[in-house]
Amino acid sequence: MHLNRRRFLQVGGGAGLAIAYDIAQSREQAVAETPGKILIGYPTIAAGLPFFYAVEKGLFKEAGLDVEAKKFVNPQQIIEGMIAGQLQGCSNGTPSGALAIAQVVSPNFFKIIVSNPTNRKFVLDQFIVAKNSPIRSIAELKGKKVGCGPGPQDLAVTKGILAKNGITDAQILQLDRAQHPAAVSSGSIAAAYTLEPNGTIGTLNGLTRVLETGVVAKYILGDPRAPWFGGSAVLTTKFITTYPKTAQKYIQTYRRAVDVVRKNPNEARASMVGYTPITGSLVKAVPLPDYRVYDEFSSLDLKHFQSFYDFLLDSKILTKKVQVAPLLYKPSR
């Protein structure tokens, strides 16, 4: 008769040894899922607030996770870092369009855990002009130089919005978003498509004013109330499959931070300082996007998200259609 290891110890009068063996096995399993430092890339925009809050308030540490935030001005570098295995994920605010491009190049390398929809109510995207500019509508930017952030998503969105306003030959300059208020104020560019907190920074410092908010929902999706899922937080598929329990713990902690942002945004806002260009008391005025955790997406949400990806396909940013639904994280059973 075959005796397994545990049965052998018990038959031999070693019940205590059997218990010790079980404990050792549990420890081995725990050690097997110890990922060490978890490197997460983030762009310097307001949408990353749940991640900033979780890091600043020690939520990840409370969960036993060693998470390090890595700042990137160009979000494309975040994508490259994840593909190369140098980052295990990214925060909210990382362009969903850049993630779609990566999906085409390297299929199934990430899963979306939280996305940040915006529109005219939940403000992130906007056009800004100089404080004393005579320009009163986007259509008046014809023949002007217009700025946008770095990366293919910003460029495609800016072109698309201008085209919807009858401008098809725009001069578009890609600049670090933190430079937008100064560049607009100095006259180097007439306007900029930018993301918060840069619009607030420019306004409160007397450099710029907001020309129009929620521009992607209005002009690209065709409804100012529609949710534009322009940014997403993800984990790499490699990290999720290698450390499934750790991934679930990370996501649970991220969800906890999202809940704080939803229920107590004024408390959470302070965590933008140091992660975005905003400073001091100015942070109180920054508008916030909405958030959807992977299991909160409605069928209408998916429809609008898919519409954005289809826009990127029509704009030749994507070389083939990318379906949104399969990109959402699904917990292992």
Tab-separated table of C-alpha atoms in Angstrom:
chain	number	residue	atom	x	y	z
A	1	MET	CA	0.000	0.000	0.000
A	2	HIS	CA	1.338	3.417	-0.939
A	3	LEU	CA	1.653	5.974	1.863
A	4	ASN	CA	1.888	9.662	1.061
A	5	ARG	CA	4.284	11.822	2.993
A	6	ARG	CA	1.724	13.072	5.508
A	7	ARG	CA	0.254	9.589	6.138
A	8	PHE	CA	3.712	8.159	6.661
A	9	LEU	CA	4.456	10.724	9.359
A	10	GLN	CA	1.158	10.034	11.127
A	11	VAL	CA	1.551	6.233	11.023
A	12	GLY	CA	5.057	6.611	12.378
A	13	GLY	CA	3.759	8.442	15.433
A	14	GLY	CA	4.780	11.818	14.042
A	15	ALA	CA	1.516	13.796	14.164
A	16	GLY	CA	3.500	16.807	15.334
A	17	LEU	CA	5.853	16.352	12.420
A	18	ALA	CA	2.872	16.164	10.074
A	19	ILE	CA	1.630	19.519	11.327
A	20	ALA	CA	5.105	20.963	10.940
A	21	TYR	CA	5.228	19.561	7.425
A	22	ASP	CA	1.875	21.253	6.560
A	23	ILE	CA	3.141	24.565	7.901
A	24	ALA	CA	6.320	24.205	5.866
A	25	GLN	CA	4.248	23.484	2.757
A	26	SER	CA	2.133	26.602	3.341
A	27	ARG	CA	5.244	28.673	3.765
A	28	GLU	CA	6.696	27.291	0.559
A	29	GLN	CA	3.503	28.229	-1.279
A	30	ALA	CA	3.594	31.733	0.193
A	31	VAL	CA	7.244	32.144	-0.772
A	32	ALA	CA	6.404	30.950	-4.287
A	33	GLU	CA	4.076	33.972	-4.638
A	34	THR	CA	6.371	36.678	-3.351
A	35	PRO	CA	6.859	39.069	-6.272
A	36	GLY	CA	9.170	41.470	-4.463
A	37	LYS	CA	8.922	45.090	-5.536
A	38	ILE	CA	5.961	45.817	-7.809
A	39	LEU	CA	6.849	48.637	-10.218
A	40	ILE	CA	3.893	50.670	-11.481
A	41	GLY	CA	4.246	53.431	-14.082
A	42	TYR	CA	2.132	56.566	-13.899
A	43	PRO	CA	1.589	59.692	-16.038
A	44	THR	CA	1.481	63.073	-14.303
A	45	ILE	CA	-2.259	63.762	-14.633
A	46	ALA	CA	-5.179	63.979	-12.199
A	47	ALA	CA	-6.748	60.697	-13.345
A	48	GLY	CA	-4.076	58.738	-11.489
A	49	LEU	CA	-5.451	59.928	-8.122
A	50	PRO	CA	-6.568	56.524	-6.735
A	51	PHE	CA	-3.071	55.155	-7.262
A	52	PHE	CA	-1.431	58.252	-5.804
A	53	TYR	CA	-3.678	58.013	-2.755
A	54	ALA	CA	-2.984	54.303	-2.244
A	55	VAL	CA	0.767	54.933	-2.335
A	56	GLU	CA	0.746	58.092	-0.199
A	57	LYS	CA	-1.561	56.708	2.483
A	58	GLY	CA	0.237	53.374	2.697
A	59	LEU	CA	-2.697	51.250	1.550
A	60	PHE	CA	-0.451	48.942	-0.463
A	61	LYS	CA	1.920	48.562	2.489
A	62	GLU	CA	-1.028	47.692	4.740
A	63	ALA	CA	-1.887	44.924	2.283
A	64	GLY	CA	1.667	43.587	2.445
A	65	LEU	CA	2.578	44.830	-1.038
A	66	ASP	CA	5.845	46.556	-1.901
A	67	VAL	CA	4.643	48.945	-4.621
A	68	GLU	CA	6.921	51.553	-6.162
A	69	ALA	CA	5.514	54.401	-8.274
A	70	LYS	CA	7.541	55.276	-11.379
A	71	LYS	CA	6.891	58.659	-13.025
A	72	PHE	CA	6.795	59.052	-16.827
A	73	VAL	CA	6.205	62.243	-18.812
A	74	ASN	CA	5.662	60.305	-22.034
A	75	PRO	CA	3.046	57.591	-21.490
A	76	GLN	CA	4.452	55.594	-24.394
A	77	GLN	CA	7.419	54.789	-22.166
A	78	ILE	CA	5.046	53.216	-19.649
A	79	ILE	CA	3.745	50.849	-22.331
A	80	GLU	CA	7.262	50.002	-23.468
A	81	GLY	CA	8.297	49.348	-19.867
A	82	MET	CA	5.452	46.888	-19.345
A	83	ILE	CA	6.127	45.047	-22.593
A	84	ALA	CA	9.810	44.778	-21.672
A	85	GLY	CA	8.923	43.395	-18.240
A	86	GLN	CA	10.408	46.397	-16.423
A	87	LEU	CA	6.986	47.438	-15.070
A	88	GLN	CA	4.251	45.214	-13.705
A	89	GLY	CA	1.450	47.640	-14.456
A	90	CYS	CA	0.332	51.239	-14.771
A	91	SER	CA	-1.981	53.653	-13.003
A	92	ASN	CA	-5.128	55.320	-14.226
A	93	GLY	CA	-4.459	58.071	-16.733
A	94	THR	CA	-2.314	55.832	-18.922
A	95	PRO	CA	-3.838	56.296	-22.391
A	96	SER	CA	-6.266	53.530	-23.326
A	97	GLY	CA	-5.338	54.188	-26.943
A	98	ALA	CA	-1.666	53.482	-26.283
A	99	LEU	CA	-2.716	50.260	-24.574
A	100	ALA	CA	-4.763	49.323	-27.654
A	101	ILE	CA	-1.742	49.873	-29.890
A	102	ALA	CA	0.272	47.611	-27.592
A	103	GLN	CA	-2.472	44.993	-27.761
A	104	VAL	CA	-2.044	44.874	-31.539
A	105	VAL	CA	1.742	44.579	-31.270
A	106	SER	CA	1.823	42.238	-28.269
A	107	PRO	CA	-1.570	40.526	-27.870
A	108	ASN	CA	-2.896	39.698	-24.409
A	109	PHE	CA	-0.034	41.279	-22.486
A	110	PHE	CA	-2.269	43.280	-20.081
A	111	LYS	CA	-5.651	43.339	-18.369
A	112	ILE	CA	-7.604	46.463	-17.434
A	113	ILE	CA	-8.382	46.652	-13.711
A	114	VAL	CA	-9.816	50.204	-13.517
A	115	SER	CA	-10.647	52.764	-16.185
A	116	ASN	CA	-11.354	56.492	-15.813
A	117	PRO	CA	-14.279	57.735	-17.916
A	118	THR	CA	-14.710	61.467	-18.434
A	119	ASN	CA	-17.175	63.858	-20.047
A	120	ARG	CA	-18.510	67.366	-19.428
A	121	LYS	CA	-19.519	66.345	-15.862
A	122	PHE	CA	-16.420	64.376	-14.887
A	123	VAL	CA	-13.786	66.677	-16.331
A	124	LEU	CA	-10.316	65.692	-17.488
A	125	ASP	CA	-9.925	66.727	-21.137
A	126	GLN	CA	-10.236	70.305	-22.373
A	127	PHE	CA	-9.018	72.977	-24.740
A	128	ILE	CA	-7.326	75.969	-23.140
A	129	VAL	CA	-6.397	79.389	-24.567
A	130	ALA	CA	-4.580	82.408	-23.153
A	131	LYS	CA	-6.493	84.314	-20.478
A	132	ASN	CA	-7.041	87.352	-22.716
A	133	SER	CA	-7.330	85.477	-26.002
A	134	PRO	CA	-10.133	86.667	-28.307
A	135	ILE	CA	-10.806	83.037	-29.327
A	136	ARG	CA	-14.251	81.901	-28.144
A	137	SER	CA	-14.699	78.564	-29.908
A	138	ILE	CA	-12.596	75.681	-31.187
A	139	ALA	CA	-13.678	76.535	-34.743
A	140	GLU	CA	-11.757	79.819	-34.426
A	141	LEU	CA	-8.464	77.901	-34.195
A	142	LYS	CA	-8.291	77.525	-37.960
A	143	GLY	CA	-4.814	78.495	-39.163
A	144	LYS	CA	-3.455	78.538	-35.582
A	145	LYS	CA	-0.831	76.425	-33.862
A	146	VAL	CA	-2.381	74.008	-31.388
A	147	GLY	CA	-0.585	71.970	-28.737
A	148	CYS	CA	-1.345	68.536	-27.337
A	149	GLY	CA	0.385	65.999	-25.120
A	150	PRO	CA	2.905	63.431	-26.352
A	151	GLY	CA	1.760	60.157	-27.862
A	152	PRO	CA	-0.491	58.897	-30.660
A	153	GLN	CA	-3.727	59.090	-28.643
A	154	ASP	CA	-3.400	62.811	-27.924
A	155	LEU	CA	-2.475	63.529	-31.522
A	156	ALA	CA	-5.381	61.530	-32.954
A	157	VAL	CA	-7.901	63.021	-30.530
A	158	THR	CA	-6.704	66.589	-31.188
A	159	LYS	CA	-6.904	66.091	-34.950
A	160	GLY	CA	-10.342	64.509	-34.609
A	161	ILE	CA	-11.770	67.305	-32.475
A	162	LEU	CA	-10.394	69.997	-34.767
A	163	ALA	CA	-11.764	68.170	-37.808
A	164	LYS	CA	-15.243	68.088	-36.225
A	165	ASN	CA	-14.923	71.867	-36.002
A	166	GLY	CA	-14.008	72.241	-39.678
A	167	ILE	CA	-10.228	72.374	-39.233
A	168	THR	CA	-8.410	69.737	-41.262
A	169	ASP	CA	-5.037	71.404	-41.801
A	170	ALA	CA	-4.102	72.242	-38.225
A	171	GLN	CA	-0.517	72.765	-37.076
A	172	ILE	CA	-0.272	70.500	-34.044
A	173	LEU	CA	2.725	70.483	-31.714
A	174	GLN	CA	3.215	67.702	-29.171
A	175	LEU	CA	4.493	69.082	-25.862
A	176	ASP	CA	4.872	67.862	-22.296
A	177	ARG	CA	1.454	68.673	-20.799
A	178	ALA	CA	3.036	70.554	-17.909
A	179	GLN	CA	4.303	73.080	-20.495
A	180	HIS	CA	0.848	73.753	-21.956
A	181	PRO	CA	-0.208	76.719	-19.769
A	182	ALA	CA	3.087	78.582	-20.279
A	183	ALA	CA	3.228	77.793	-24.011
A	184	VAL	CA	-0.330	79.053	-24.501
A	185	SER	CA	0.202	82.140	-22.331
A	186	SER	CA	3.405	83.093	-24.159
A	187	GLY	CA	1.752	82.839	-27.563
A	188	SER	CA	3.956	79.970	-28.759
A	189	ILE	CA	0.706	78.146	-29.446
A	190	ALA	CA	-2.806	79.596	-29.671
A	191	ALA	CA	-4.445	76.767	-27.744
A	192	ALA	CA	-3.822	73.332	-26.314
A	193	TYR	CA	-5.751	70.143	-25.927
A	194	THR	CA	-4.720	69.254	-22.388
A	195	LEU	CA	-5.651	67.168	-19.373
A	196	GLU	CA	-6.144	68.115	-15.751
A	197	PRO	CA	-4.574	69.414	-13.608
A	198	ASN	CA	-3.010	71.627	-16.293
A	199	GLY	CA	-6.204	73.523	-17.076
A	200	THR	CA	-6.680	74.358	-13.403
A	201	ILE	CA	-3.033	75.340	-12.990
A	202	GLY	CA	-3.230	77.734	-15.930
A	203	THR	CA	-6.497	79.280	-14.775
A	204	LEU	CA	-5.554	79.795	-11.125
A	205	ASN	CA	-2.159	81.219	-12.065
A	206	GLY	CA	-3.817	83.728	-14.401
A	207	LEU	CA	-2.179	82.319	-17.523
A	208	THR	CA	-5.002	80.610	-19.381
A	209	ARG	CA	-8.734	79.984	-19.422
A	210	VAL	CA	-10.729	76.935	-20.399
A	211	LEU	CA	-12.201	77.155	-23.884
A	212	GLU	CA	-14.246	73.955	-23.649
A	213	THR	CA	-14.301	70.818	-21.468
A	214	GLY	CA	-15.402	67.254	-22.150
A	215	VAL	CA	-14.331	67.652	-25.748
A	216	VAL	CA	-13.688	63.976	-26.539
A	217	ALA	CA	-17.134	62.863	-25.413
A	218	LYS	CA	-18.774	65.681	-27.394
A	219	TYR	CA	-16.820	65.596	-30.635
A	220	ILE	CA	-15.383	62.060	-30.870
A	221	LEU	CA	-18.182	60.050	-29.231
A	222	GLY	CA	-20.911	62.456	-30.328
A	223	ASP	CA	-22.493	62.990	-26.899
A	224	PRO	CA	-21.151	65.354	-24.215
A	225	ARG	CA	-22.629	63.057	-21.557
A	226	ALA	CA	-21.046	59.870	-22.909
A	227	PRO	CA	-18.225	58.327	-20.866
A	228	TRP	CA	-14.878	58.578	-22.629
A	229	PHE	CA	-12.633	55.799	-21.355
A	230	GLY	CA	-9.449	57.599	-22.291
A	231	GLY	CA	-7.256	56.183	-19.538
A	232	SER	CA	-6.885	52.887	-17.729
A	233	ALA	CA	-4.952	51.173	-14.968
A	234	VAL	CA	-3.689	47.715	-15.888
A	235	LEU	CA	-1.568	44.840	-14.686
A	236	THR	CA	0.499	42.766	-17.083
A	237	THR	CA	-0.841	39.321	-17.871
A	238	LYS	CA	2.519	37.851	-16.896
A	239	PHE	CA	2.239	39.358	-13.414
A	240	ILE	CA	-1.381	38.217	-13.036
A	241	THR	CA	-0.653	34.622	-14.078
A	242	THR	CA	2.585	34.363	-12.084
A	243	TYR	CA	1.165	35.954	-8.930
A	244	PRO	CA	-2.634	35.569	-9.100
A	245	LYS	CA	-3.264	36.044	-5.354
A	246	THR	CA	-0.945	39.030	-5.196
A	247	ALA	CA	-2.669	40.522	-8.233
A	248	GLN	CA	-6.063	40.126	-6.551
A	249	LYS	CA	-4.732	41.769	-3.382
A	250	TYR	CA	-3.329	44.665	-5.436
A	251	ILE	CA	-6.661	45.131	-7.218
A	252	GLN	CA	-8.633	44.974	-3.967
A	253	THR	CA	-6.381	47.688	-2.556
A	254	TYR	CA	-6.736	49.805	-5.697
A	255	ARG	CA	-10.515	49.429	-5.432
A	256	ARG	CA	-10.323	50.638	-1.843
A	257	ALA	CA	-8.543	53.800	-3.052
A	258	VAL	CA	-11.153	54.316	-5.785
A	259	ASP	CA	-13.847	54.174	-3.111
A	260	VAL	CA	-12.104	56.903	-1.125
A	261	VAL	CA	-11.846	59.125	-4.203
A	262	ARG	CA	-15.557	58.628	-4.870
A	263	LYS	CA	-16.759	59.174	-1.305
A	264	ASN	CA	-14.257	61.742	-0.060
A	265	PRO	CA	-12.659	63.473	-3.056
A	266	ASN	CA	-11.525	66.478	-1.027
A	267	GLU	CA	-9.476	64.246	1.248
A	268	ALA	CA	-8.050	62.320	-1.697
A	269	ARG	CA	-7.131	65.334	-3.855
A	270	ALA	CA	-4.153	66.244	-1.676
A	271	SER	CA	-2.386	63.109	-2.899
A	272	MET	CA	-1.957	64.694	-6.356
A	273	VAL	CA	0.795	66.909	-4.972
A	274	GLY	CA	4.157	65.439	-5.894
A	275	TYR	CA	2.712	63.207	-8.606
A	276	THR	CA	1.338	65.943	-10.886
A	277	PRO	CA	2.422	69.548	-11.551
A	278	ILE	CA	-0.206	70.871	-9.109
A	279	THR	CA	1.007	72.449	-5.871
A	280	GLY	CA	-0.388	73.510	-2.498
A	281	SER	CA	-3.939	74.733	-2.124
A	282	LEU	CA	-4.509	74.774	-5.904
A	283	VAL	CA	-5.254	71.057	-5.698
A	284	LYS	CA	-8.657	71.769	-4.126
A	285	ALA	CA	-9.938	73.198	-7.423
A	286	VAL	CA	-8.949	70.291	-9.684
A	287	PRO	CA	-11.973	68.471	-11.181
A	288	LEU	CA	-11.893	64.684	-11.144
A	289	PRO	CA	-12.835	61.959	-13.620
A	290	ASP	CA	-15.117	59.058	-12.850
A	291	TYR	CA	-13.846	55.500	-12.328
A	292	ARG	CA	-14.971	52.001	-13.339
A	293	VAL	CA	-13.460	48.925	-11.732
A	294	TYR	CA	-13.297	45.927	-14.093
A	295	ASP	CA	-16.501	44.358	-12.713
A	296	GLU	CA	-18.521	47.599	-12.801
A	297	PHE	CA	-18.700	48.043	-16.590
A	298	SER	CA	-22.199	48.152	-18.023
A	299	SER	CA	-23.033	47.141	-21.578
A	300	LEU	CA	-23.370	50.849	-22.409
A	301	ASP	CA	-19.933	51.527	-20.936
A	302	LEU	CA	-18.443	48.844	-23.155
A	303	LYS	CA	-20.243	50.283	-26.165
A	304	HIS	CA	-18.755	53.744	-25.608
A	305	PHE	CA	-15.303	52.333	-24.857
A	306	GLN	CA	-15.484	50.291	-28.065
A	307	SER	CA	-16.546	53.392	-30.000
A	308	PHE	CA	-13.336	55.098	-28.939
A	309	TYR	CA	-11.214	52.155	-30.067
A	310	ASP	CA	-13.105	52.105	-33.359
A	311	PHE	CA	-12.327	55.827	-33.759
A	312	LEU	CA	-8.636	55.025	-33.356
A	313	LEU	CA	-8.980	52.339	-36.026
A	314	ASP	CA	-10.682	54.775	-38.400
A	315	SER	CA	-7.919	57.296	-37.642
A	316	LYS	CA	-5.261	54.736	-38.670
A	317	ILE	CA	-3.770	54.743	-35.174
A	318	LEU	CA	-4.732	51.076	-34.887
A	319	THR	CA	-3.896	48.714	-37.716
A	320	LYS	CA	-6.653	46.288	-36.786
A	321	LYS	CA	-9.778	46.255	-34.648
A	322	VAL	CA	-9.269	45.793	-30.911
A	323	GLN	CA	-12.154	44.449	-28.844
A	324	VAL	CA	-12.472	46.008	-25.390
A	325	ALA	CA	-14.383	43.309	-23.484
A	326	PRO	CA	-11.622	40.641	-23.559
A	327	LEU	CA	-9.155	43.180	-22.152
A	328	LEU	CA	-10.968	43.455	-18.812
A	329	TYR	CA	-9.457	41.571	-15.891
A	330	LYS	CA	-11.195	38.386	-14.766
A	331	PRO	CA	-10.258	36.892	-11.378
A	332	SER	CA	-8.925	33.361	-11.360
A	333	ARG	CA	-11.256	30.835	-9.735
